[in-house]
CSV table of C-alpha atoms in Angstrom, one decimal:
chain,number,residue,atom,x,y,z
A,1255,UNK,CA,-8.9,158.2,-160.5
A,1256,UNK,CA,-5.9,157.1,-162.7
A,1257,UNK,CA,-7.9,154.5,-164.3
A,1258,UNK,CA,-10.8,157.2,-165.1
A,1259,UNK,CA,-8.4,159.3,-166.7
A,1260,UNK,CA,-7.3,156.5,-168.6
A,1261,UNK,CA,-10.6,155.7,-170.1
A,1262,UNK,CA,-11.8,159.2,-170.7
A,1263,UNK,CA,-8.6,159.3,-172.8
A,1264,UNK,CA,-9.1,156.4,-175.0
A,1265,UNK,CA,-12.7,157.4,-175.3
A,1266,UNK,CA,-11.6,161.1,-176.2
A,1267,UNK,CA,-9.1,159.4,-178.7
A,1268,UNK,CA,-11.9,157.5,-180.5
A,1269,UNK,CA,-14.4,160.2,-180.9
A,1270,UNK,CA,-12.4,163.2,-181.4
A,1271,UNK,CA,-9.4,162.1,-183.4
A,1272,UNK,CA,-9.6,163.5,-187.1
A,1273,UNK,CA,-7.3,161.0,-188.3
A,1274,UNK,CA,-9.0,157.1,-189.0
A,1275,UNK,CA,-9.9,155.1,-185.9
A,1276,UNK,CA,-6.7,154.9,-183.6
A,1277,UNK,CA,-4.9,151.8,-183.7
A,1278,UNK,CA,-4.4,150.4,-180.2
A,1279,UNK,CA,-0.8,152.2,-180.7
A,1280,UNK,CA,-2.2,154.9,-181.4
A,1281,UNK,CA,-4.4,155.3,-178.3
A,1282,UNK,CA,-1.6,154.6,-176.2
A,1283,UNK,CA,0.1,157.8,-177.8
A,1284,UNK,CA,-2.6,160.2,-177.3
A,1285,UNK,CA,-3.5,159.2,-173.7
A,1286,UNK,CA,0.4,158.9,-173.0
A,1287,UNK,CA,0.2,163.4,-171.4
A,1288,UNK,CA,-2.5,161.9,-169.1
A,1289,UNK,CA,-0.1,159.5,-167.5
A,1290,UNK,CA,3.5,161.6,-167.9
A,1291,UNK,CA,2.7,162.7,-164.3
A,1292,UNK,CA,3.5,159.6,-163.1
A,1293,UNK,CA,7.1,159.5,-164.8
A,1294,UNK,CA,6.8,155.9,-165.7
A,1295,UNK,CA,5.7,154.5,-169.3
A,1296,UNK,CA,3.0,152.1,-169.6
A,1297,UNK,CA,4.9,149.3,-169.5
A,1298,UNK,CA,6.4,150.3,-166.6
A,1299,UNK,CA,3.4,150.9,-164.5
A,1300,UNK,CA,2.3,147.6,-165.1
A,1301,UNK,CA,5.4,146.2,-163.9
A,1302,UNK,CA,5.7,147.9,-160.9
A,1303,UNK,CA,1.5,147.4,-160.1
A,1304,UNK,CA,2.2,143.7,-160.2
A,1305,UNK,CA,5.8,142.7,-160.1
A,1306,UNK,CA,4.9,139.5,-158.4
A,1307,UNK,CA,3.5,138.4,-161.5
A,1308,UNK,CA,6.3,139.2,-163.5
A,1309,UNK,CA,8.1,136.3,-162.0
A,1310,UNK,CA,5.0,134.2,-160.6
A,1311,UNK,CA,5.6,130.5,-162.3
A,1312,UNK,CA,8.5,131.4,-164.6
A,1313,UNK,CA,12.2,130.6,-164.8
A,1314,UNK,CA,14.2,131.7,-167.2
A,1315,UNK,CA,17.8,130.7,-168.2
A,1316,UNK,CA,20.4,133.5,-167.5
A,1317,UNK,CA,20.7,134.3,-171.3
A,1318,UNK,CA,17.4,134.6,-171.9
A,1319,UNK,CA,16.7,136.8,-168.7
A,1320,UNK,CA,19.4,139.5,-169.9
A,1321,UNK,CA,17.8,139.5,-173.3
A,1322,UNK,CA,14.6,140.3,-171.7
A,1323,UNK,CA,15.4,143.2,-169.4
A,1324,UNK,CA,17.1,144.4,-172.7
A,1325,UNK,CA,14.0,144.1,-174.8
A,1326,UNK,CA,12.3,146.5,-171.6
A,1327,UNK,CA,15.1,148.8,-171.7
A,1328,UNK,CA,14.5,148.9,-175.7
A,1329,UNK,CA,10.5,149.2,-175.3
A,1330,UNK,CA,10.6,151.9,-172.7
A,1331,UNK,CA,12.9,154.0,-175.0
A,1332,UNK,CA,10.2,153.3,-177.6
A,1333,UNK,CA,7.0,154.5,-175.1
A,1334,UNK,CA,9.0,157.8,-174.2
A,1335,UNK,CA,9.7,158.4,-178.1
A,1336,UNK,CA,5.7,157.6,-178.8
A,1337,UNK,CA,5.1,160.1,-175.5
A,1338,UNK,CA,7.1,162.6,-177.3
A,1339,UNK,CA,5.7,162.2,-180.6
A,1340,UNK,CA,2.0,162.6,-179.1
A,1341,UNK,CA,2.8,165.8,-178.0
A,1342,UNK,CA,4.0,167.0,-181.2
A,1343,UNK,CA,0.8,165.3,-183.1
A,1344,UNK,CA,-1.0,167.2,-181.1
A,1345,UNK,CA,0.7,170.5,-181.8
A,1346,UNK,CA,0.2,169.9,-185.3
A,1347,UNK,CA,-2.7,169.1,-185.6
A,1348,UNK,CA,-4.0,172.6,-183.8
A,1349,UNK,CA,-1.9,174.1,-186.2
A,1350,UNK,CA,-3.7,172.7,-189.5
A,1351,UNK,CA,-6.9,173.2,-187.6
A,1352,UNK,CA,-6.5,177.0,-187.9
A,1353,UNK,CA,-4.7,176.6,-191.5
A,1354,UNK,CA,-7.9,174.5,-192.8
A,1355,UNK,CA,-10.8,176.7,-191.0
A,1356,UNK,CA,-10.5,179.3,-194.2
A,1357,UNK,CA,-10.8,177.3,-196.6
A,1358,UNK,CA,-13.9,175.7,-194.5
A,1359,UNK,CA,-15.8,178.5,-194.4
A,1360,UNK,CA,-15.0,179.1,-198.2
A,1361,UNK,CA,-16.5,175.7,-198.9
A,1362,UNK,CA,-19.6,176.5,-196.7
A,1363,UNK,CA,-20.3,179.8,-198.6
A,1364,UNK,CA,-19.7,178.0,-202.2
A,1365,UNK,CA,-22.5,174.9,-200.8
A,1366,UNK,CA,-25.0,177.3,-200.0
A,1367,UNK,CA,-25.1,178.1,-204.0
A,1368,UNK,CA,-26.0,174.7,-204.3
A,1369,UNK,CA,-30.0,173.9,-203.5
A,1370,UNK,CA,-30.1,170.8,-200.9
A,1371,UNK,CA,-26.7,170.2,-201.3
A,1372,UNK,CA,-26.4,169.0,-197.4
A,1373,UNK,CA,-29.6,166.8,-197.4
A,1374,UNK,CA,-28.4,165.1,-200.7
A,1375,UNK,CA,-25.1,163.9,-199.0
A,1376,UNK,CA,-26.6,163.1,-195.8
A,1377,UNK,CA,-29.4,161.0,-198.2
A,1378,UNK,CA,-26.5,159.5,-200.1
A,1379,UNK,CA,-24.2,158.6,-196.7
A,1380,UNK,CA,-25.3,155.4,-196.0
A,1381,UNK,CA,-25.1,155.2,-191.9
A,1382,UNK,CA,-26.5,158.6,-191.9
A,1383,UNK,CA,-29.9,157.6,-194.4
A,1384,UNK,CA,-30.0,154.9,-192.3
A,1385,UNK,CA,-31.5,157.0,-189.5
A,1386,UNK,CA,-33.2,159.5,-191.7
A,1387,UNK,CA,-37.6,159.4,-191.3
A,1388,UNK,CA,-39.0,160.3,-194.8
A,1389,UNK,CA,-40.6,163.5,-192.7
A,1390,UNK,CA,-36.6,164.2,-191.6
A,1391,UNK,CA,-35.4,164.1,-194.7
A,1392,UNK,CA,-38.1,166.7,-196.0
A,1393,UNK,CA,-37.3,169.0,-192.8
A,1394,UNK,CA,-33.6,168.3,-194.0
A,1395,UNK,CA,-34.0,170.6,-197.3
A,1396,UNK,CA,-34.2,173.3,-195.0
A,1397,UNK,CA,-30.7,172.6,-193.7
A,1398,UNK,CA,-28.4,175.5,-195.4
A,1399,UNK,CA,-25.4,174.8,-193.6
A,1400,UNK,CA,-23.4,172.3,-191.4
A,1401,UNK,CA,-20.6,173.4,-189.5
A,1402,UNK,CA,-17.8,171.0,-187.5
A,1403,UNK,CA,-16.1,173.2,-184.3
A,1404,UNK,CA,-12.6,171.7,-182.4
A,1405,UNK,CA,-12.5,173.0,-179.4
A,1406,UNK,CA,-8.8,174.3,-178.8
A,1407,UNK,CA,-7.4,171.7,-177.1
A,1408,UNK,CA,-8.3,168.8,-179.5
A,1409,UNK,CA,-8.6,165.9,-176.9
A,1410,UNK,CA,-11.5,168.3,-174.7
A,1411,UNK,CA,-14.0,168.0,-177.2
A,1412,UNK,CA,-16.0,169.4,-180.6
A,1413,UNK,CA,-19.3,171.0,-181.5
A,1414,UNK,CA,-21.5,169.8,-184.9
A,1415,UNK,CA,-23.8,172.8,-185.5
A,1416,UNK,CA,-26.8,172.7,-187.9
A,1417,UNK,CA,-28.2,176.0,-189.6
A,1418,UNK,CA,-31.3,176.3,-191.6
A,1419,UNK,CA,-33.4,178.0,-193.0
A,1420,UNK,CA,-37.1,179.7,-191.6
A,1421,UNK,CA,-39.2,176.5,-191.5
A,1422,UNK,CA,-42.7,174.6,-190.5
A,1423,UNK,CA,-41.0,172.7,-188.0
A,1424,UNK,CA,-39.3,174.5,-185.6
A,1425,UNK,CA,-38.1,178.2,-184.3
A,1426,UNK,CA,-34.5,177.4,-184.2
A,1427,UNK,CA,-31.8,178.8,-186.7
A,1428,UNK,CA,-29.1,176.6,-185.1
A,1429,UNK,CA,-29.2,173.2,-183.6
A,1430,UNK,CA,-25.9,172.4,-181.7
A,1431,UNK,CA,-24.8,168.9,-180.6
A,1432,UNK,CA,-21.6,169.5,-178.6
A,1433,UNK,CA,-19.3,166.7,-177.0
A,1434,UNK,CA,-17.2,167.6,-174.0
A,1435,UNK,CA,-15.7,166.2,-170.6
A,1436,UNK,CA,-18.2,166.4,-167.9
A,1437,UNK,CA,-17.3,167.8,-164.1
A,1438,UNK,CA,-16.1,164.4,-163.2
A,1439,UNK,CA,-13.9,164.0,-166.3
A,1440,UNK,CA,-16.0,161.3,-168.0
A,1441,UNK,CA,-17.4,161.6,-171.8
A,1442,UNK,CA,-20.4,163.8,-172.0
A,1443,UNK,CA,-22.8,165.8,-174.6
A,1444,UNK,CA,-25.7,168.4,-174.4
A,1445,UNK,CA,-27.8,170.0,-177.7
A,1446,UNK,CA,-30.1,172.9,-178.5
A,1447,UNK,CA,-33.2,172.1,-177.1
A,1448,UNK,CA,-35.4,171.9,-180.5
A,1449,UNK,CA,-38.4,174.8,-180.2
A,1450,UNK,CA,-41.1,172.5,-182.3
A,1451,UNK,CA,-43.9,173.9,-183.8
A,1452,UNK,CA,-47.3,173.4,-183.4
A,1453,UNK,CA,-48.3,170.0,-185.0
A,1454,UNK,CA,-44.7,169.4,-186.4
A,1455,UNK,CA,-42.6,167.8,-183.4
A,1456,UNK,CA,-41.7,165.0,-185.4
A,1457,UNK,CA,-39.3,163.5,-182.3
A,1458,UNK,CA,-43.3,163.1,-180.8
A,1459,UNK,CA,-44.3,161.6,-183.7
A,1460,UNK,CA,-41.5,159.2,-184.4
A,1461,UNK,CA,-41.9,158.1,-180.3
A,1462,UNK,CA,-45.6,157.6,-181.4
A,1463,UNK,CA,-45.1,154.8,-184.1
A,1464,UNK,CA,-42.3,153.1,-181.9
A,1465,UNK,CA,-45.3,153.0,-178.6
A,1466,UNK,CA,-47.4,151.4,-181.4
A,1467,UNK,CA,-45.7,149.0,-182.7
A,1468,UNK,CA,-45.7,150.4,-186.5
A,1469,UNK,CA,-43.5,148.9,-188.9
A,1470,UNK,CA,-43.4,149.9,-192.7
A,1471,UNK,CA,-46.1,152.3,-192.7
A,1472,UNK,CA,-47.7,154.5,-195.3
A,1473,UNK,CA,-45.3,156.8,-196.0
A,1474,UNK,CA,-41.9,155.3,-195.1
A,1475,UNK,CA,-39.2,154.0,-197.0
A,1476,UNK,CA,-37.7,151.6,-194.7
A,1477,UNK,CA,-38.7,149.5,-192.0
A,1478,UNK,CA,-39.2,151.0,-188.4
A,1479,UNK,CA,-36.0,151.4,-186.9
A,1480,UNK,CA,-35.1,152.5,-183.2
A,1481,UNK,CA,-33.7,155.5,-183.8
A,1482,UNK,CA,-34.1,158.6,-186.0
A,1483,UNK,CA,-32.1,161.8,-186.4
A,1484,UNK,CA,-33.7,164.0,-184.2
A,1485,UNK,CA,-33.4,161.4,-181.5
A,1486,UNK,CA,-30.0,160.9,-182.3
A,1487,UNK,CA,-29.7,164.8,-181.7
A,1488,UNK,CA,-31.3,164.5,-178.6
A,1489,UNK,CA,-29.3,161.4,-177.5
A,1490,UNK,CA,-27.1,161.9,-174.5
A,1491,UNK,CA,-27.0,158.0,-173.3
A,1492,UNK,CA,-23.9,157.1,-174.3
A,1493,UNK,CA,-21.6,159.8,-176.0
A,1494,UNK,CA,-18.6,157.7,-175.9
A,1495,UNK,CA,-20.4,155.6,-178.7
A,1496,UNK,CA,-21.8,157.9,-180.8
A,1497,UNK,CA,-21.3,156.6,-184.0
A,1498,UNK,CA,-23.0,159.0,-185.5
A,1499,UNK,CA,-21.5,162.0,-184.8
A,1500,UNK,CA,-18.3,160.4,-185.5
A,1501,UNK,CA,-19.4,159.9,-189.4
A,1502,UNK,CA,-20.0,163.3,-189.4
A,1503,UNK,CA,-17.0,165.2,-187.8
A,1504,UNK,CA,-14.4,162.5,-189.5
A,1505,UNK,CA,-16.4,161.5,-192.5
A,1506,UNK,CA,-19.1,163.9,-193.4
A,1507,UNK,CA,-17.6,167.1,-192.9
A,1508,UNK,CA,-14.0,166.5,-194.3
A,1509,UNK,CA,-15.4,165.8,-197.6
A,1510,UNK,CA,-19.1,165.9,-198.5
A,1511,UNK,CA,-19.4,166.7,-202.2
A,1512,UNK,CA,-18.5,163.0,-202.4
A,1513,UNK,CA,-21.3,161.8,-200.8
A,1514,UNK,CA,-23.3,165.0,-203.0
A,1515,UNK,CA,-22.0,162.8,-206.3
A,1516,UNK,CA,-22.7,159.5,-205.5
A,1517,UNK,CA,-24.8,159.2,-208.5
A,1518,UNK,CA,-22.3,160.8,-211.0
A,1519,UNK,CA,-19.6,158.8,-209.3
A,1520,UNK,CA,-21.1,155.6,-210.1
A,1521,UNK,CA,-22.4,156.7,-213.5
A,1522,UNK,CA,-18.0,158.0,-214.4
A,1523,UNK,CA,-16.6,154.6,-212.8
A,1524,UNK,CA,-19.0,152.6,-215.0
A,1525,UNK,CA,-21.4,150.6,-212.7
A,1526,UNK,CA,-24.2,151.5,-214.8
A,1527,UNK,CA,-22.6,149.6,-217.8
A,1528,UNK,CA,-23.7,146.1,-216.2
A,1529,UNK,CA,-26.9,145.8,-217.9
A,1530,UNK,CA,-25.4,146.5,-221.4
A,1531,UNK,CA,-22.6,144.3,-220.9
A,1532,UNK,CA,-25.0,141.6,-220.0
A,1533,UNK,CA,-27.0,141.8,-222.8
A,1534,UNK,CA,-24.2,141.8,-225.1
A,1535,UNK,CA,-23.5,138.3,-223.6
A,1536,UNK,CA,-26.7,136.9,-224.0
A,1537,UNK,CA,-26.7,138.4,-227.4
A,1538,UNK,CA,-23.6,136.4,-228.3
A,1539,UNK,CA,-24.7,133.4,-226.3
A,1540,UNK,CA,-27.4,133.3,-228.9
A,1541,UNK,CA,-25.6,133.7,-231.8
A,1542,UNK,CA,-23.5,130.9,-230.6
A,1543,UNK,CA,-26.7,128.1,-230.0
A,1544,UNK,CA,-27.7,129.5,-234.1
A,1545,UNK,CA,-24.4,128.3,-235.2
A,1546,UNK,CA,-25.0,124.9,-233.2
A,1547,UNK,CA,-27.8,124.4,-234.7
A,1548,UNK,CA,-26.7,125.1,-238.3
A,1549,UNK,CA,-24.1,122.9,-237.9
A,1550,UNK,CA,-26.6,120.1,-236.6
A,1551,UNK,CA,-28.6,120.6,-239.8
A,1552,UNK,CA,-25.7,120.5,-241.7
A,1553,UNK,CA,-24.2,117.4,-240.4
A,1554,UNK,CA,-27.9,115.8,-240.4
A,1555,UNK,CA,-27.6,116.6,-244.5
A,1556,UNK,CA,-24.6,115.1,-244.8
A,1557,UNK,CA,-25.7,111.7,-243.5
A,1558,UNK,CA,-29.1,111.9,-245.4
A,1559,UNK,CA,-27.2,111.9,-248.1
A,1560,UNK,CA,-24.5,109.6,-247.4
A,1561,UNK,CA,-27.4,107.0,-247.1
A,1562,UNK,CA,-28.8,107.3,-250.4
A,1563,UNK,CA,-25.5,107.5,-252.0
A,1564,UNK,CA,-24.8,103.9,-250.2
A,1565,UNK,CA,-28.5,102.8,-251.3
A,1566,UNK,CA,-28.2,103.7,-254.7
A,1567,UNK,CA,-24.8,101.5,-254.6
A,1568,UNK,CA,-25.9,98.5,-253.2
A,1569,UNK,CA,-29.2,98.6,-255.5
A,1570,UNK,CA,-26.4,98.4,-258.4
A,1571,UNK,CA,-24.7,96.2,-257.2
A,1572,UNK,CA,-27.8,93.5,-257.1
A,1573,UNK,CA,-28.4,93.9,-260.5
């Protein structure tokens, strides 16, 4: 049971961390309340799991032996600090969770100004287009608004929720992917069960082409891939690795108009100015083989008439 906690925890630290992927340090601070019960630091457990092979085929001098059961005095001072400090991470990070949710929902009302705002940053994201079927993308630009939920207690889970518009694909005005703990405490997710319309389930129709064996088809701007959005949403396999949802809860939602600019972005930093600086080269490359070659005529010139001028001597000097 201790080792199941322990996973769920680093999984749970993994997927719904708003900070960057966890260090291995960092891990060990956010799992650190599941083991506090215990009353020993990780270090500690491990020592007194297997203190036979603390010793097992290893002698050390008397110096050197003090030195090391100061270095584990030092280091479980240091894992009951890092405890400590997860605690209070965790504290603040609730707390900037309910400062930032304003200013969330004053973003979302701003974006839904914008036409297609969401389904041009999800186009732009590259992991995210990755997945996207050209007949997803179009069912995209019905998407009005995207919507990231923490649950209260951060390390218990989080909720992605998709609104859109009336549309020929399905009934829904929401589709929810939500990841929680499951009964047994291990990772687990559950969605909106997607009410398709007649003629446009386009999960049946993206199972179709994988049956058959399609691969670049009319209609498709990539080769056929495995997966697609909609069976990403439907996905429940494997929660503890779904990259996807991470990208959006830590990437996506944080900051999309970056992904909405991409274009402009690359246009302002001056990636488009390749071409032009290129031909400017060749441009002076050529300018450069002219002079070559005026200098070759030139110098041919010179010795044409360097020749006569000896010719004309020696003919004088016959005479």
């Amino acid at each position: 049971m201790r080792l199941a906690s322990i996973l769920a925890g680093l999984w749970l630290c993994c997927v719904y961390s708003v900070w960057p992927r966890p260090s291995c340090r960092n891990v060990v601070l956010l799992i650190s309340s599941k083991m506090s019960d215990t009353g020993a630091s990780p270090a500690k457990m491990r020592k007194l799991e297997h203190p036979e092979e603390a010793h097992e085929g290893r002698e050390y001098d008397p110096e050197t032996q003090k030195a090391l059961e100061e270095i584990d005095m030092c280091q479980n001072e240091i894992d009951q600090l890092n405890e400590k400090a997860s605690e209070e991470i965790l504290k603040v990070e609730q707390k900037y969770n309910k400062l930032r949710k304003p200013s969330f929902e004053h973003r979302s009302k701003i974006i839904q100004r914008i036409p297609n705002f969401w389904v041009t940053a999800f186009v732009n994201h590259p992991q995210i287009s990755a997945i996207l079927e050209e007949e997803e993308e179009e069912c995209l630009h019905y998407l009005t608004k995207l919507d990231v939920e923490e649950f209260d207690d951060i390390k218990s889970g989080y909720r992605i929720k998709f609104y859109f518009d009336e549309n020929p694909y399905f009934e829904n005005d929401v589709l929810t992917k939500e990841f929680h703990l499951g009964s047994t405490g291990d990772p687990a997710s559950k969605s909106t069960e997607v009410k398709w319309k007649d003629g446009h389930n386009l999960l049946e129709r993206f199972r179709q082409r994988v049956q058959q064996g399609e691969k670049g088809g009319t209609g498709r701007k990539r080769n056929l891939e495995l997966r697609s959005f909609f069976s990403w949403f439907t996905d429940h396999g494997d929660p503890s690795a779904d990259e996807i949802a991470e990208v959006i809860k830590d990437d996506m939602w944080p900051n999309p108009l970056q992904y909405f600019l991409v274009p402009d972005i690359e246009v302002e930093n001056g990636e488009g100015d390749d071409d032009e600086e290129e031909l400017e080269d060749e441009e002076v490359d050529d300018s450069v083989v002219v002079v070559e070659e005026e200098i070759e005529e030139v110098d041919d010139e010179g010795v044409e008439e360097e020749e006569e001028v000896h010719g004309e001597e020696d003919g004088e000097a016959d005479e």
